[in-house]
Amino acid sequence: ALNDHFVKLVSWCDNEYG
């Protein structure tokens, strides 16, 4: 679950900063 949280965070950053 920790890894999934990290992946979600990275996905959010990628979406925010393109």
Short mmCIF file of N, CA and C in Angstrom, two decimals:
data_model
loop_
_atom_site.label_atom_id
_atom_site.label_comp_id
_atom_site.label_asym_id
_atom_site.label_seq_id
_atom_site.Cartn_x
_atom_site.Cartn_y
_atom_site.Cartn_z
N ALA A 1 0.84 -1.20 0.00
CA ALA A 1 0.00 0.00 0.00
C ALA A 1 0.88 1.26 0.00
N LEU A 2 2.02 1.20 0.65
CA LEU A 2 2.92 2.34 0.69
C LEU A 2 3.42 2.67 -0.72
N ASN A 3 3.76 1.62 -1.48
CA ASN A 3 4.23 1.82 -2.84
C ASN A 3 3.14 2.44 -3.70
N ASP A 4 1.88 1.97 -3.49
CA ASP A 4 0.76 2.50 -4.25
C ASP A 4 0.56 3.98 -3.95
N HIS A 5 0.75 4.35 -2.70
CA HIS A 5 0.63 5.75 -2.28
C HIS A 5 1.70 6.60 -2.99
N PHE A 6 2.90 6.06 -3.08
CA PHE A 6 4.01 6.75 -3.73
C PHE A 6 3.71 6.95 -5.21
N VAL A 7 3.21 5.90 -5.84
CA VAL A 7 2.88 5.97 -7.26
C VAL A 7 1.79 7.01 -7.51
N LYS A 8 0.82 7.05 -6.60
CA LYS A 8 -0.27 8.01 -6.73
C LYS A 8 0.26 9.43 -6.56
N LEU A 9 1.20 9.60 -5.63
CA LEU A 9 1.80 10.90 -5.39
C LEU A 9 2.57 11.36 -6.62
N VAL A 10 3.36 10.47 -7.19
CA VAL A 10 4.14 10.79 -8.38
C VAL A 10 3.22 11.13 -9.55
N SER A 11 2.13 10.39 -9.66
CA SER A 11 1.16 10.64 -10.72
C SER A 11 0.55 12.02 -10.56
N TRP A 12 0.27 12.41 -9.31
CA TRP A 12 -0.29 13.73 -9.02
C TRP A 12 0.71 14.82 -9.39
N CYS A 13 1.94 14.63 -9.03
CA CYS A 13 2.98 15.61 -9.34
C CYS A 13 3.15 15.76 -10.84
N ASP A 14 3.14 14.63 -11.55
CA ASP A 14 3.30 14.63 -13.00
C ASP A 14 2.12 15.37 -13.64
N ASN A 15 0.94 15.21 -13.06
CA ASN A 15 -0.25 15.86 -13.59
C ASN A 15 -0.24 17.35 -13.28
N GLU A 16 0.28 17.69 -12.12
CA GLU A 16 0.33 19.09 -11.69
C GLU A 16 1.39 19.89 -12.44
N TYR A 17 2.56 19.30 -12.59
CA TYR A 17 3.68 20.01 -13.20
C TYR A 17 3.93 19.63 -14.66
N GLY A 18 3.16 18.66 -15.15
CA GLY A 18 3.25 18.24 -16.54
C GLY A 18 4.61 17.75 -16.93
#
